[in-house]
Short mmCIF file of N, CA and C in Angstrom, two decimals:
data_model
loop_
_atom_site.label_atom_id
_atom_site.label_comp_id
_atom_site.label_asym_id
_atom_site.label_seq_id
_atom_site.Cartn_x
_atom_site.Cartn_y
_atom_site.Cartn_z
N MET A 1 -107.45 22.06 -34.46
CA MET A 1 -108.87 22.22 -34.63
C MET A 1 -109.14 23.16 -35.80
N GLN A 2 -110.05 22.78 -36.70
CA GLN A 2 -110.37 23.57 -37.88
C GLN A 2 -111.39 24.64 -37.52
N ALA A 3 -111.31 25.76 -38.25
CA ALA A 3 -112.26 26.84 -38.06
C ALA A 3 -113.59 26.52 -38.78
N GLN A 4 -114.65 27.03 -38.23
CA GLN A 4 -115.97 26.90 -38.88
C GLN A 4 -115.94 27.73 -40.16
N SER A 5 -116.63 27.32 -41.15
CA SER A 5 -116.72 28.01 -42.42
C SER A 5 -118.17 28.04 -42.89
N PHE A 6 -118.41 28.83 -43.91
CA PHE A 6 -119.74 28.90 -44.54
C PHE A 6 -119.69 28.23 -45.89
N PHE A 7 -120.78 27.53 -46.24
CA PHE A 7 -120.87 26.83 -47.50
C PHE A 7 -122.25 26.95 -48.12
N HIS A 8 -122.31 26.97 -49.42
CA HIS A 8 -123.58 26.78 -50.16
C HIS A 8 -123.55 25.35 -50.66
N LEU A 9 -124.32 24.51 -50.02
CA LEU A 9 -124.45 23.12 -50.43
C LEU A 9 -125.71 23.06 -51.30
N HIS A 10 -125.55 22.51 -52.47
CA HIS A 10 -126.64 22.48 -53.45
C HIS A 10 -126.60 21.16 -54.20
N THR A 11 -127.73 20.79 -54.75
CA THR A 11 -127.78 19.58 -55.59
C THR A 11 -128.16 19.99 -56.98
N THR A 12 -127.73 19.17 -57.94
CA THR A 12 -128.09 19.41 -59.32
C THR A 12 -129.56 19.00 -59.52
N PRO A 13 -130.32 19.83 -60.16
CA PRO A 13 -131.74 19.46 -60.39
C PRO A 13 -131.86 18.17 -61.20
N ILE A 14 -132.78 17.34 -60.80
CA ILE A 14 -133.10 16.12 -61.56
C ILE A 14 -134.15 16.55 -62.56
N GLU A 15 -133.76 16.63 -63.83
CA GLU A 15 -134.60 17.22 -64.86
C GLU A 15 -135.79 16.34 -65.25
N ASP A 16 -135.68 15.03 -65.07
CA ASP A 16 -136.73 14.14 -65.58
C ASP A 16 -137.58 13.51 -64.50
N ASP A 17 -137.54 14.05 -63.27
CA ASP A 17 -138.36 13.49 -62.20
C ASP A 17 -138.57 14.58 -61.14
N ILE A 18 -139.56 14.37 -60.33
CA ILE A 18 -139.86 15.24 -59.19
C ILE A 18 -139.59 14.44 -57.95
N VAL A 19 -138.78 14.98 -57.04
CA VAL A 19 -138.42 14.28 -55.81
C VAL A 19 -139.51 14.49 -54.77
N ILE A 20 -139.82 15.75 -54.48
CA ILE A 20 -140.82 16.08 -53.48
C ILE A 20 -142.15 16.29 -54.19
N ARG A 21 -143.10 15.38 -53.98
CA ARG A 21 -144.33 15.41 -54.73
C ARG A 21 -145.58 15.90 -53.94
N SER A 22 -145.44 16.06 -52.64
CA SER A 22 -146.64 16.42 -51.86
C SER A 22 -146.23 17.24 -50.66
N GLU A 23 -147.24 17.86 -50.05
CA GLU A 23 -147.02 18.62 -48.81
C GLU A 23 -146.52 17.68 -47.71
N LYS A 24 -147.03 16.45 -47.69
CA LYS A 24 -146.59 15.46 -46.70
C LYS A 24 -145.10 15.20 -46.84
N GLU A 25 -144.64 14.98 -48.07
CA GLU A 25 -143.22 14.73 -48.30
C GLU A 25 -142.40 15.97 -47.96
N TYR A 26 -142.89 17.14 -48.28
CA TYR A 26 -142.20 18.36 -47.93
C TYR A 26 -142.03 18.48 -46.40
N SER A 27 -143.07 18.18 -45.65
CA SER A 27 -142.99 18.20 -44.19
C SER A 27 -142.01 17.17 -43.65
N LEU A 28 -142.06 15.97 -44.23
CA LEU A 28 -141.14 14.90 -43.80
C LEU A 28 -139.68 15.30 -44.05
N VAL A 29 -139.41 15.87 -45.22
CA VAL A 29 -138.05 16.28 -45.54
C VAL A 29 -137.60 17.41 -44.62
N ASN A 30 -138.49 18.32 -44.29
CA ASN A 30 -138.14 19.38 -43.31
C ASN A 30 -137.72 18.76 -41.97
N ASN A 31 -138.44 17.76 -41.52
CA ASN A 31 -138.05 17.08 -40.27
C ASN A 31 -136.71 16.37 -40.41
N MET A 32 -136.47 15.75 -41.56
CA MET A 32 -135.21 15.06 -41.80
C MET A 32 -134.05 16.05 -41.78
N ILE A 33 -134.28 17.24 -42.31
CA ILE A 33 -133.24 18.29 -42.31
C ILE A 33 -132.90 18.70 -40.89
N ALA A 34 -133.90 18.88 -40.07
CA ALA A 34 -133.67 19.28 -38.68
C ALA A 34 -132.91 18.20 -37.93
N ILE A 35 -133.29 16.97 -38.10
CA ILE A 35 -132.57 15.85 -37.46
C ILE A 35 -131.11 15.81 -37.90
N ALA A 36 -130.90 15.90 -39.21
CA ALA A 36 -129.55 15.83 -39.76
C ALA A 36 -128.67 16.98 -39.25
N ALA A 37 -129.23 18.16 -39.11
CA ALA A 37 -128.44 19.32 -38.64
C ALA A 37 -127.97 19.10 -37.20
N VAL A 38 -128.86 18.56 -36.37
CA VAL A 38 -128.49 18.28 -34.99
C VAL A 38 -127.41 17.20 -34.95
N ARG A 39 -127.59 16.14 -35.70
CA ARG A 39 -126.63 15.04 -35.70
C ARG A 39 -125.24 15.48 -36.18
N ALA A 40 -125.24 16.32 -37.24
CA ALA A 40 -123.97 16.71 -37.87
C ALA A 40 -123.27 17.87 -37.12
N GLY A 41 -124.05 18.60 -36.40
CA GLY A 41 -123.48 19.73 -35.66
C GLY A 41 -123.18 20.94 -36.52
N CYS A 42 -123.92 21.09 -37.62
CA CYS A 42 -123.74 22.31 -38.43
C CYS A 42 -124.99 23.16 -38.30
N LYS A 43 -124.83 24.44 -38.61
CA LYS A 43 -125.92 25.39 -38.50
C LYS A 43 -126.47 25.68 -39.89
N ILE A 44 -127.79 25.75 -39.99
CA ILE A 44 -128.44 26.11 -41.26
C ILE A 44 -128.81 27.58 -41.19
N LEU A 45 -128.27 28.40 -42.12
CA LEU A 45 -128.60 29.81 -42.16
C LEU A 45 -129.78 30.07 -43.08
N ALA A 46 -129.90 29.28 -44.11
CA ALA A 46 -131.02 29.42 -45.06
C ALA A 46 -131.07 28.09 -45.85
N TYR A 47 -132.28 27.78 -46.34
CA TYR A 47 -132.38 26.60 -47.19
C TYR A 47 -133.61 26.69 -48.05
N ALA A 48 -133.62 25.95 -49.14
CA ALA A 48 -134.79 25.86 -50.04
C ALA A 48 -134.92 24.41 -50.47
N ILE A 49 -136.10 23.90 -50.28
CA ILE A 49 -136.45 22.56 -50.77
C ILE A 49 -137.23 22.79 -52.04
N MET A 50 -136.65 22.43 -53.15
CA MET A 50 -137.33 22.56 -54.45
C MET A 50 -137.92 21.17 -54.78
N SER A 51 -138.74 21.09 -55.77
CA SER A 51 -139.33 19.84 -56.08
C SER A 51 -138.31 18.79 -56.61
N ASN A 52 -137.21 19.26 -57.18
CA ASN A 52 -136.24 18.33 -57.77
C ASN A 52 -134.81 18.63 -57.36
N HIS A 53 -134.58 19.52 -56.40
CA HIS A 53 -133.24 19.79 -55.88
C HIS A 53 -133.30 20.59 -54.60
N PHE A 54 -132.14 20.82 -53.98
CA PHE A 54 -132.04 21.44 -52.67
C PHE A 54 -130.94 22.51 -52.65
N HIS A 55 -131.11 23.48 -51.79
CA HIS A 55 -130.07 24.49 -51.50
C HIS A 55 -129.98 24.68 -50.00
N PHE A 56 -128.75 24.76 -49.46
CA PHE A 56 -128.52 25.00 -48.03
C PHE A 56 -127.37 25.98 -47.91
N ILE A 57 -127.53 26.98 -47.04
CA ILE A 57 -126.38 27.80 -46.61
C ILE A 57 -126.07 27.31 -45.21
N LEU A 58 -124.85 26.80 -45.05
CA LEU A 58 -124.47 26.12 -43.80
C LEU A 58 -123.24 26.76 -43.17
N GLU A 59 -123.19 26.66 -41.87
CA GLU A 59 -121.99 27.04 -41.14
C GLU A 59 -121.51 25.80 -40.41
N GLY A 60 -120.23 25.50 -40.60
CA GLY A 60 -119.67 24.34 -39.91
C GLY A 60 -118.40 23.88 -40.58
N LEU A 61 -117.88 22.79 -40.12
CA LEU A 61 -116.74 22.17 -40.77
C LEU A 61 -117.21 21.52 -42.09
N ARG A 62 -116.34 21.56 -43.09
CA ARG A 62 -116.71 20.98 -44.40
C ARG A 62 -117.22 19.55 -44.27
N GLU A 63 -116.49 18.73 -43.53
CA GLU A 63 -116.90 17.32 -43.41
C GLU A 63 -118.22 17.15 -42.66
N ASP A 64 -118.50 18.07 -41.70
CA ASP A 64 -119.80 18.03 -40.99
C ASP A 64 -120.96 18.43 -41.93
N CYS A 65 -120.68 19.42 -42.79
CA CYS A 65 -121.71 19.85 -43.74
C CYS A 65 -122.01 18.73 -44.76
N LEU A 66 -121.00 18.05 -45.19
CA LEU A 66 -121.22 16.90 -46.11
C LEU A 66 -121.93 15.77 -45.39
N ALA A 67 -121.57 15.53 -44.13
CA ALA A 67 -122.25 14.50 -43.33
C ALA A 67 -123.73 14.86 -43.13
N PHE A 68 -124.00 16.14 -42.95
CA PHE A 68 -125.38 16.63 -42.83
C PHE A 68 -126.16 16.19 -44.05
N PHE A 69 -125.64 16.47 -45.25
CA PHE A 69 -126.40 16.13 -46.44
C PHE A 69 -126.52 14.60 -46.62
N GLU A 70 -125.46 13.87 -46.34
CA GLU A 70 -125.55 12.41 -46.48
C GLU A 70 -126.56 11.83 -45.52
N ASP A 71 -126.71 12.42 -44.34
CA ASP A 71 -127.75 11.99 -43.38
C ASP A 71 -129.14 12.22 -43.96
N ILE A 72 -129.36 13.39 -44.55
CA ILE A 72 -130.67 13.69 -45.17
C ILE A 72 -130.92 12.68 -46.27
N LYS A 73 -129.91 12.44 -47.11
CA LYS A 73 -130.08 11.54 -48.24
C LYS A 73 -130.40 10.12 -47.74
N THR A 74 -129.72 9.67 -46.69
CA THR A 74 -129.98 8.35 -46.13
C THR A 74 -131.40 8.25 -45.60
N GLN A 75 -131.84 9.28 -44.83
CA GLN A 75 -133.18 9.29 -44.31
C GLN A 75 -134.20 9.24 -45.45
N MET A 76 -133.98 10.06 -46.48
CA MET A 76 -134.88 10.09 -47.63
C MET A 76 -134.90 8.75 -48.36
N MET A 77 -133.74 8.15 -48.46
CA MET A 77 -133.65 6.83 -49.14
C MET A 77 -134.54 5.82 -48.42
N HIS A 78 -134.49 5.79 -47.10
CA HIS A 78 -135.29 4.81 -46.36
C HIS A 78 -136.78 5.08 -46.62
N TYR A 79 -137.18 6.33 -46.59
CA TYR A 79 -138.59 6.67 -46.81
C TYR A 79 -139.01 6.32 -48.23
N PHE A 80 -138.24 6.82 -49.22
CA PHE A 80 -138.63 6.64 -50.61
C PHE A 80 -138.53 5.21 -51.09
N MET A 81 -137.64 4.43 -50.52
CA MET A 81 -137.55 3.00 -50.86
C MET A 81 -138.86 2.28 -50.47
N ARG A 82 -139.39 2.67 -49.32
CA ARG A 82 -140.66 2.07 -48.87
C ARG A 82 -141.82 2.45 -49.77
N HIS A 83 -141.66 3.52 -50.53
CA HIS A 83 -142.70 4.01 -51.42
C HIS A 83 -142.36 3.84 -52.88
N GLY A 84 -141.40 2.95 -53.18
CA GLY A 84 -141.10 2.60 -54.54
C GLY A 84 -140.37 3.61 -55.36
N ARG A 85 -139.71 4.61 -54.71
CA ARG A 85 -139.05 5.67 -55.45
C ARG A 85 -137.62 5.89 -55.00
N GLY A 86 -136.99 4.85 -54.47
CA GLY A 86 -135.64 5.00 -53.96
C GLY A 86 -134.59 5.37 -54.98
N MET A 87 -134.80 4.97 -56.24
CA MET A 87 -133.78 5.23 -57.25
C MET A 87 -133.60 6.72 -57.51
N VAL A 88 -134.68 7.51 -57.35
CA VAL A 88 -134.53 8.96 -57.59
C VAL A 88 -133.59 9.58 -56.55
N ILE A 89 -133.61 9.08 -55.34
CA ILE A 89 -132.74 9.62 -54.31
C ILE A 89 -131.26 9.30 -54.57
N LYS A 90 -131.01 8.16 -55.13
CA LYS A 90 -129.60 7.80 -55.44
C LYS A 90 -129.00 8.77 -56.45
N ARG A 91 -129.83 9.40 -57.26
CA ARG A 91 -129.33 10.32 -58.29
C ARG A 91 -128.98 11.73 -57.75
N ILE A 92 -129.38 12.01 -56.52
CA ILE A 92 -129.11 13.32 -55.94
C ILE A 92 -127.67 13.38 -55.46
N GLN A 93 -126.91 14.30 -56.00
CA GLN A 93 -125.50 14.46 -55.62
C GLN A 93 -125.24 15.90 -55.17
N PRO A 94 -124.55 16.07 -54.06
CA PRO A 94 -124.27 17.42 -53.58
C PRO A 94 -123.06 18.08 -54.22
N GLY A 95 -123.15 19.38 -54.36
CA GLY A 95 -122.01 20.21 -54.68
C GLY A 95 -121.86 21.19 -53.55
N MET A 96 -120.66 21.66 -53.30
CA MET A 96 -120.48 22.55 -52.20
C MET A 96 -119.54 23.70 -52.56
N THR A 97 -120.06 24.92 -52.44
CA THR A 97 -119.29 26.10 -52.77
C THR A 97 -118.88 26.81 -51.49
N PRO A 98 -117.60 26.96 -51.22
CA PRO A 98 -117.18 27.72 -50.01
C PRO A 98 -117.58 29.20 -50.14
N ILE A 99 -117.97 29.78 -49.06
CA ILE A 99 -118.33 31.16 -49.03
C ILE A 99 -117.20 31.92 -48.31
N GLN A 100 -116.57 32.86 -49.02
CA GLN A 100 -115.34 33.48 -48.57
C GLN A 100 -115.52 34.84 -47.88
N THR A 101 -116.54 35.59 -48.28
CA THR A 101 -116.70 36.95 -47.77
C THR A 101 -118.12 37.17 -47.24
N LEU A 102 -118.26 38.22 -46.46
CA LEU A 102 -119.60 38.59 -45.97
C LEU A 102 -120.53 38.93 -47.11
N LYS A 103 -120.03 39.66 -48.13
CA LYS A 103 -120.87 40.00 -49.30
C LYS A 103 -121.35 38.72 -49.99
N GLN A 104 -120.45 37.77 -50.21
CA GLN A 104 -120.82 36.52 -50.82
C GLN A 104 -121.85 35.77 -49.97
N LEU A 105 -121.66 35.77 -48.65
CA LEU A 105 -122.61 35.12 -47.75
C LEU A 105 -124.00 35.73 -47.91
N LEU A 106 -124.06 37.04 -47.89
CA LEU A 106 -125.38 37.74 -48.03
C LEU A 106 -126.01 37.44 -49.41
N ASN A 107 -125.21 37.47 -50.46
CA ASN A 107 -125.71 37.15 -51.81
C ASN A 107 -126.23 35.74 -51.90
N GLU A 108 -125.51 34.79 -51.32
CA GLU A 108 -125.92 33.37 -51.38
C GLU A 108 -127.20 33.15 -50.59
N ILE A 109 -127.31 33.80 -49.41
CA ILE A 109 -128.55 33.68 -48.62
C ILE A 109 -129.71 34.24 -49.41
N ALA A 110 -129.52 35.42 -50.01
CA ALA A 110 -130.61 36.05 -50.81
C ALA A 110 -131.01 35.14 -51.98
N TYR A 111 -130.04 34.55 -52.63
CA TYR A 111 -130.31 33.63 -53.77
C TYR A 111 -131.14 32.45 -53.31
N VAL A 112 -130.75 31.83 -52.22
CA VAL A 112 -131.45 30.65 -51.71
C VAL A 112 -132.86 30.97 -51.30
N ILE A 113 -133.05 32.10 -50.62
CA ILE A 113 -134.37 32.47 -50.16
C ILE A 113 -135.29 32.85 -51.31
N ARG A 114 -134.74 33.53 -52.33
CA ARG A 114 -135.54 33.93 -53.49
C ARG A 114 -135.83 32.81 -54.46
N ASN A 115 -134.97 31.81 -54.50
CA ASN A 115 -135.06 30.76 -55.51
C ASN A 115 -136.45 30.16 -55.67
N PRO A 116 -137.10 29.72 -54.61
CA PRO A 116 -138.45 29.11 -54.78
C PRO A 116 -139.48 30.08 -55.36
N PHE A 117 -139.36 31.35 -55.01
CA PHE A 117 -140.34 32.33 -55.51
C PHE A 117 -140.09 32.61 -56.98
N VAL A 118 -138.84 32.68 -57.39
CA VAL A 118 -138.54 32.94 -58.80
C VAL A 118 -138.97 31.78 -59.67
N VAL A 119 -138.75 30.55 -59.22
CA VAL A 119 -139.10 29.37 -60.00
C VAL A 119 -140.62 29.28 -60.16
N ARG A 120 -141.35 29.58 -59.11
CA ARG A 120 -142.82 29.46 -59.18
C ARG A 120 -143.37 30.61 -59.98
#
């Protein structure tokens, strides 16, 4: 059995498009995140939904954390395909940085929580 680990799962910003365009879409994606976390069995310590990318601080097995994001992406694909914007979701790719120390965990959480405020 593998030990649980911490990860910063992030996506590269899509520079030429906006993914989340309205409060309705923001709310829908929040619900998708909650559903995916339950299905994948990972814990969300912090997250930020930006208009063109995402950040998550997760606790769990690496493969569960990746499954979590793929679940969100699949749910978003279904929604956005129905609204003529499915291609933008295909362009979202996750990167995952392992978090090794408590100091790094705290710094990553602070970064994710501050990110939306700094950008705005």
